[in-house]
Tab-separated table of C-alpha atoms in Angstrom:
chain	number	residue	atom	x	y	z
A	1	UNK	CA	0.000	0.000	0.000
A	2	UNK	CA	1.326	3.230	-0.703
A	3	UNK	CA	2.551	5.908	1.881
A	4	UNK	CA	-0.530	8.580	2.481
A	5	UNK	CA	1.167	12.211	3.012
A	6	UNK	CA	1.172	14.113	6.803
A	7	UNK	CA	1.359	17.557	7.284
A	8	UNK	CA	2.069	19.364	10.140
A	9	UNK	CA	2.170	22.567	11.830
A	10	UNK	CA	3.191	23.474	15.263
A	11	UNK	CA	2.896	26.728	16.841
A	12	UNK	CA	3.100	28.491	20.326
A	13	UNK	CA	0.641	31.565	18.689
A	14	UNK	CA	-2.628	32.099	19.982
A	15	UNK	CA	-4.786	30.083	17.874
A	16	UNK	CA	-7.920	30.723	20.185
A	17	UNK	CA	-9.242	33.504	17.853
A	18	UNK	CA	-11.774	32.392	15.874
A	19	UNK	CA	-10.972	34.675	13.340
A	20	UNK	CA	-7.825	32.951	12.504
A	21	UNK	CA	-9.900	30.090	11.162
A	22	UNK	CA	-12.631	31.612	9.677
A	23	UNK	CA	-9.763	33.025	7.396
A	24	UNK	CA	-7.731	30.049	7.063
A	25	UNK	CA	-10.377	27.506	6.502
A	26	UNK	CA	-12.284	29.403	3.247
A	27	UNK	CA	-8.790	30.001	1.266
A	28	UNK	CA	-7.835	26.323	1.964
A	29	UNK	CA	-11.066	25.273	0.729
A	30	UNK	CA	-10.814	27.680	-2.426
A	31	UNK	CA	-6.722	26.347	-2.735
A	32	UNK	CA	-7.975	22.388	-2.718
A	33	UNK	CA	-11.057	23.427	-4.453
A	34	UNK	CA	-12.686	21.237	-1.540
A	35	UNK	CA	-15.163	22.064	1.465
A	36	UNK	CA	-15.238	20.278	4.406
A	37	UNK	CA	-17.841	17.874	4.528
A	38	UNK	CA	-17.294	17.062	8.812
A	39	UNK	CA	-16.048	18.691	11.841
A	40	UNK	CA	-16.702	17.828	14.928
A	41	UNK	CA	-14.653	17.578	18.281
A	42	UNK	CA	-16.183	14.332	20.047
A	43	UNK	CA	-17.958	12.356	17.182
A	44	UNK	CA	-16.430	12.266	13.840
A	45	UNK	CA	-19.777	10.626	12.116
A	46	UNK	CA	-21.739	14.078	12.610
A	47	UNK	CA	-21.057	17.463	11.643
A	48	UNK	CA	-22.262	20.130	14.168
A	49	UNK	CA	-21.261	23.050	12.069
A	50	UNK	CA	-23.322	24.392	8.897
A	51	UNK	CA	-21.403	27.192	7.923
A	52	UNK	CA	-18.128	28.417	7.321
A	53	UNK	CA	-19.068	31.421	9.300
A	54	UNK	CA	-19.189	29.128	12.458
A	55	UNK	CA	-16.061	27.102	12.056
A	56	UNK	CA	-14.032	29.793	14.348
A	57	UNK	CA	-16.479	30.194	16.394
A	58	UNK	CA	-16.778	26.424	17.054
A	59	UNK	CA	-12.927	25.274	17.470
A	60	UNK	CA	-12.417	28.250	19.632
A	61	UNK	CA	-15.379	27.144	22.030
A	62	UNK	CA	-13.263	26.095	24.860
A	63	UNK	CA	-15.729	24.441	28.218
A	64	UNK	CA	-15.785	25.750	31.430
A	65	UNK	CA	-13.598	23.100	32.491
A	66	UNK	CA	-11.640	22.626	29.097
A	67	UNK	CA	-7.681	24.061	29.212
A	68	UNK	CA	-7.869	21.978	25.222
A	69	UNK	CA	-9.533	21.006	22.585
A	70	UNK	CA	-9.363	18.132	20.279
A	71	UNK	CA	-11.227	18.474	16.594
A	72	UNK	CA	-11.444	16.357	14.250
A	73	UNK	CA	-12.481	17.292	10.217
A	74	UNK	CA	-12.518	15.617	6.411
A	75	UNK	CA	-12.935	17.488	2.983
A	76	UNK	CA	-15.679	16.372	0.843
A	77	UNK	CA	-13.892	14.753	-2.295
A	78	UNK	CA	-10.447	14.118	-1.371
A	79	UNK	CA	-11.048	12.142	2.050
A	80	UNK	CA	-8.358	14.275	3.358
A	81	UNK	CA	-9.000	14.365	7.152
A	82	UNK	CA	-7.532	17.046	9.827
A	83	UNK	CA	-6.797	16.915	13.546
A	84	UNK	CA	-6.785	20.235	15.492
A	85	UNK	CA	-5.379	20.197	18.852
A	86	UNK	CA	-5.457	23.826	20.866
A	87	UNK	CA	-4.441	24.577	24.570
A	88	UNK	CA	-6.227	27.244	26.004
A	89	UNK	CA	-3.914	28.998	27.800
A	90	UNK	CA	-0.713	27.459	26.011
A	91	UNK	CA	-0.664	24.793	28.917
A	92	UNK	CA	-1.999	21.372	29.555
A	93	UNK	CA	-3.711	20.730	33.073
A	94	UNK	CA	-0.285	20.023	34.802
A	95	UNK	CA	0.582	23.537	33.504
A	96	UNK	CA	3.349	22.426	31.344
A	97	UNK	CA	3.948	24.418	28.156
A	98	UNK	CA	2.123	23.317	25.002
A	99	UNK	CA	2.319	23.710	21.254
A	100	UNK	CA	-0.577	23.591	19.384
A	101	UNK	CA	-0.544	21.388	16.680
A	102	UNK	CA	-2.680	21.076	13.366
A	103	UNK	CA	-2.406	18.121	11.302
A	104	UNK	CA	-3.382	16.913	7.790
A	105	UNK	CA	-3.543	13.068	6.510
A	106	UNK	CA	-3.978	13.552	2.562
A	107	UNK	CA	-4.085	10.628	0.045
A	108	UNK	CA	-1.388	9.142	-1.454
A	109	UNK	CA	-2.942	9.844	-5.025
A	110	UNK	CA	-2.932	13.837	-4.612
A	111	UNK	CA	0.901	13.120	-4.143
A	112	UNK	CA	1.924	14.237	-7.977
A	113	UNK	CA	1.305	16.941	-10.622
A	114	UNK	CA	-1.488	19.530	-10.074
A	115	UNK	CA	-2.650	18.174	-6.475
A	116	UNK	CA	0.973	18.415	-5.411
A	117	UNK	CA	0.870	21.823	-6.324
A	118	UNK	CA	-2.200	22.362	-4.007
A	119	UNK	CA	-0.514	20.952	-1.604
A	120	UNK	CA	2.732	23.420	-1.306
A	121	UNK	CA	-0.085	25.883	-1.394
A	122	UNK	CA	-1.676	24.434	1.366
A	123	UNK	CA	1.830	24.876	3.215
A	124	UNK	CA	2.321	28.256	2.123
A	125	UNK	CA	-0.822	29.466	3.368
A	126	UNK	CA	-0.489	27.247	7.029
A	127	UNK	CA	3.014	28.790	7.244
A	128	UNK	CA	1.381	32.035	7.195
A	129	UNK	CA	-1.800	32.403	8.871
A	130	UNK	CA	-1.164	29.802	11.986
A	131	UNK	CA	2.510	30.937	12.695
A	132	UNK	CA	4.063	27.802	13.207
A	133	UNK	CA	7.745	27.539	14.372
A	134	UNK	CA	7.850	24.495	12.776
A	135	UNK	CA	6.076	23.080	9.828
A	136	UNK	CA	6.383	19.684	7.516
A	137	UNK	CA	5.130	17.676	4.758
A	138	UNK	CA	6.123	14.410	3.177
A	139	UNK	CA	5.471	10.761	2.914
A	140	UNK	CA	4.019	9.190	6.056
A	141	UNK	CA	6.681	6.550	6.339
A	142	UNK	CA	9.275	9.020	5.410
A	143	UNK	CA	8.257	10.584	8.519
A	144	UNK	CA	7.502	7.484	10.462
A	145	UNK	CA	11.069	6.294	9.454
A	146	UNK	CA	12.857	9.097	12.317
A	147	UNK	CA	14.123	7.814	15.440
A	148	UNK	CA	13.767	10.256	18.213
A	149	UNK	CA	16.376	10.525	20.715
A	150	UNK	CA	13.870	9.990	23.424
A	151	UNK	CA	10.897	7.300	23.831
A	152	UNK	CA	8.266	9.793	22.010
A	153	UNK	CA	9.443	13.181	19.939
A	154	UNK	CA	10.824	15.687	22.430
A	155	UNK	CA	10.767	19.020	20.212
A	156	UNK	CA	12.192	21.228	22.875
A	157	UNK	CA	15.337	18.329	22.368
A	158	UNK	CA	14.935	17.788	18.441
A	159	UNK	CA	12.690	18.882	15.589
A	160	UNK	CA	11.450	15.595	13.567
A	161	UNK	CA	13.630	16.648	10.213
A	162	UNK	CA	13.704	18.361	6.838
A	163	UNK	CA	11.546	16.902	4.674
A	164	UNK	CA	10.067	17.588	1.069
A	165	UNK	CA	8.217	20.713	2.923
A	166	UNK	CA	10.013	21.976	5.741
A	167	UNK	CA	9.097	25.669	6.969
A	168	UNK	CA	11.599	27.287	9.874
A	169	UNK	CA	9.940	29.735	11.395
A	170	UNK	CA	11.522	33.653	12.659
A	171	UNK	CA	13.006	31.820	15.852
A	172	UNK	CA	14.704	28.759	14.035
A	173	UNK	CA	15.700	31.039	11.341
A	174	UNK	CA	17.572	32.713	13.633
A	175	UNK	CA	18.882	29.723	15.892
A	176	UNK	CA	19.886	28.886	12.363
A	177	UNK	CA	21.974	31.827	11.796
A	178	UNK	CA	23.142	32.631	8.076
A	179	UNK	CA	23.792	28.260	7.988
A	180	UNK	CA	20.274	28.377	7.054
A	181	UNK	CA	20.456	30.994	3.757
A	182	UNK	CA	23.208	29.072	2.408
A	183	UNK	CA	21.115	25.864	2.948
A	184	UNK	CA	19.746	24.138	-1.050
A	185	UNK	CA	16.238	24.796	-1.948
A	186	UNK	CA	15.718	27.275	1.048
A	187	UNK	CA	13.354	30.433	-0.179
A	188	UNK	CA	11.874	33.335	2.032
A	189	UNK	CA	8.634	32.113	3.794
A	190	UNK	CA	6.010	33.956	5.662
A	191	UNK	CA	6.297	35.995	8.566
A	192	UNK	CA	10.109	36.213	8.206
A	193	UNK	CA	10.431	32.373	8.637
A	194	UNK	CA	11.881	30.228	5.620
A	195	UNK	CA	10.450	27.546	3.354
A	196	UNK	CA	12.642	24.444	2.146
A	197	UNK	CA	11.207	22.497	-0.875
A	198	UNK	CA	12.951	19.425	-1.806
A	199	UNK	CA	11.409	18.927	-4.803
A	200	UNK	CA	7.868	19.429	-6.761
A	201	UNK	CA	6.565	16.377	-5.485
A	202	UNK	CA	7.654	14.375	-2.340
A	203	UNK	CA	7.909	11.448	-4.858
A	204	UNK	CA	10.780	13.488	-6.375
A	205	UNK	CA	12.697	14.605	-3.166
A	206	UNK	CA	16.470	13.049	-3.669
A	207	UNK	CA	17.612	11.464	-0.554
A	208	UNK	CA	20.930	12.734	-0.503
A	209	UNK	CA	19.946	16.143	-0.779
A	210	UNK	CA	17.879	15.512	2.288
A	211	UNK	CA	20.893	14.255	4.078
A	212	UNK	CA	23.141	17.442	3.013
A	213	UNK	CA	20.668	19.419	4.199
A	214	UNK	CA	20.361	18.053	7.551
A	215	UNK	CA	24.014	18.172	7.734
A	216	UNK	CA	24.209	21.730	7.116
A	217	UNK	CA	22.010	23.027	9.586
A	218	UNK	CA	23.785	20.413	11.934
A	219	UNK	CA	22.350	16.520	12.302
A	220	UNK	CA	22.406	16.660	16.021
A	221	UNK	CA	19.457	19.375	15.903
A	222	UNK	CA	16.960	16.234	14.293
A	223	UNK	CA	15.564	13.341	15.026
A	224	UNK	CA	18.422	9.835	14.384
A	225	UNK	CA	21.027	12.092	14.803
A	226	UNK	CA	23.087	11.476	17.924
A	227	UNK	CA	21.641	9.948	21.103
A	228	UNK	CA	21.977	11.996	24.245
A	229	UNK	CA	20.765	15.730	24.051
A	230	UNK	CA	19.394	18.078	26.609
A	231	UNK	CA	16.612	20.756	25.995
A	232	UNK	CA	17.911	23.768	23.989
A	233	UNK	CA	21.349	22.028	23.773
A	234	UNK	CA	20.212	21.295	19.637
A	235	UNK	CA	16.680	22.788	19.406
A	236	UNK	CA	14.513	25.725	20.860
A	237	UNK	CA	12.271	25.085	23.967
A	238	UNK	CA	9.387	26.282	23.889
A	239	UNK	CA	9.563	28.700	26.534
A	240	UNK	CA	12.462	30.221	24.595
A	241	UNK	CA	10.117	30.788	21.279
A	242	UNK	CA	6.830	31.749	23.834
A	243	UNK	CA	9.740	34.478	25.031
A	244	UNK	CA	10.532	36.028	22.242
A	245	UNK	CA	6.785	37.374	21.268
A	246	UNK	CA	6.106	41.047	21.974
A	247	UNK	CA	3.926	41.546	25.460
């Protein structure tokens, strides 16, 4: 069976403005030319909103007793199915830090040609309007194939890697220093960050050029490269990327 593609964006921004998705969720419906036929945050059968003018208003609907909120969606015609997870506060109930995290599971048939195409517009528009510090897209086992350093991905230890999409956002671009405008493929990407694109399609994406790349921004900083590292030591906390927003 072939490899389905992931995408995902993590981000210590304030996604808890419903605004922010009742702008993103229209233009990626317009890009993939695709509504979204569910989304729902308990039962993925039903669909509890009926217009895209209540999508914000519905993700952002946090309980009384909620500090997150899991939601679930899938477009119409190409099956591709979402995951939303949001803290309220930008802590879990221990009141440890949190990323939020948005995630995409898209066939392995819209992996060439035009779809493809949607796809690193798809990426281009994520990178922009939810502010990740960290963004990726590629083959699921090309993902699946990393070995993190710890028991499950620590990304205040290790970002997962560079992969046919990768987008670094202002912070890494600056842990990064100049290494990363030298780096192949790497482009200016939204707010001040930078996009890497491997190739058109992730079917395309030469594995050695993968491997230079990682090398050149330093192995140690992703996941199966090296064994022992402490928080910060390779990769940004995310206390250290929460810090560096304006009050």
């Amino acid at each position: 069976m072939k490899s389905d593609i992931w995408m995902s964006f993590s981000s210590v921004q304030n996604w808890n403005e419903s605004d922010i998705w009742n702008r993103f969720f229209p233009q990626m419906e317009a890009l993939l030319g695709d509504p979204i036929a569910k989304l729902d945050d308990k039962d993925p059968v039903r669909r509890k909103v009926e217009s895209s003018k209540a999508e914000g208003d519905f993700i952002t609907k946090f309980g009384p007793k909620e500090d997150s909120r899991w939601i679930y969606g899938k477009f119409t015609r190409s099956k591709i199915e979402f995951e939303i997870q949001i803290y309220k506060e930008g802590m879990d109930s221990f009141g440890r830090l949190r990323e939020n995290d948005f995630n995409l599971f898209i066939p392995h048939q819209m992996s060439l040609g035009p779809d493809a195409e949607k796809l690193i517009g798809v990426f281009r528009l994520g990178s922009e309007i939810l502010k990740p510090f960290y963004a990726y897209a590629d083959f699921k086992d090309e993902i699946c194939s990393k070995k993190p350093c710890t028991p499950s991905l620590d990304i205040s230890r290790e970002l997962m890697g560079i992969f046919w999409l990768t987008y670094l956002g202002q912070d890494y671009r600056t842990f990064f220093t100049e290494t990363l405008t030298r780096v192949e493929n790497a482009e200016k990407g939204p707010n001040e960050g930078v996009v890497i694109k491997l190739g058109a399609t992730p079917s395309e994406v030469d594995v050695g050029l993968r491997e230079r790349v990682q090398q050149q921004l330093g192995i140690e900083s992703f996941a199966s490269g090296g064994l022992t590292k402490e928080p910060g030591q390779f990769a940004l906390t995310l206390q250290q990327i929460r810090s560096s927003f304006a009050p």
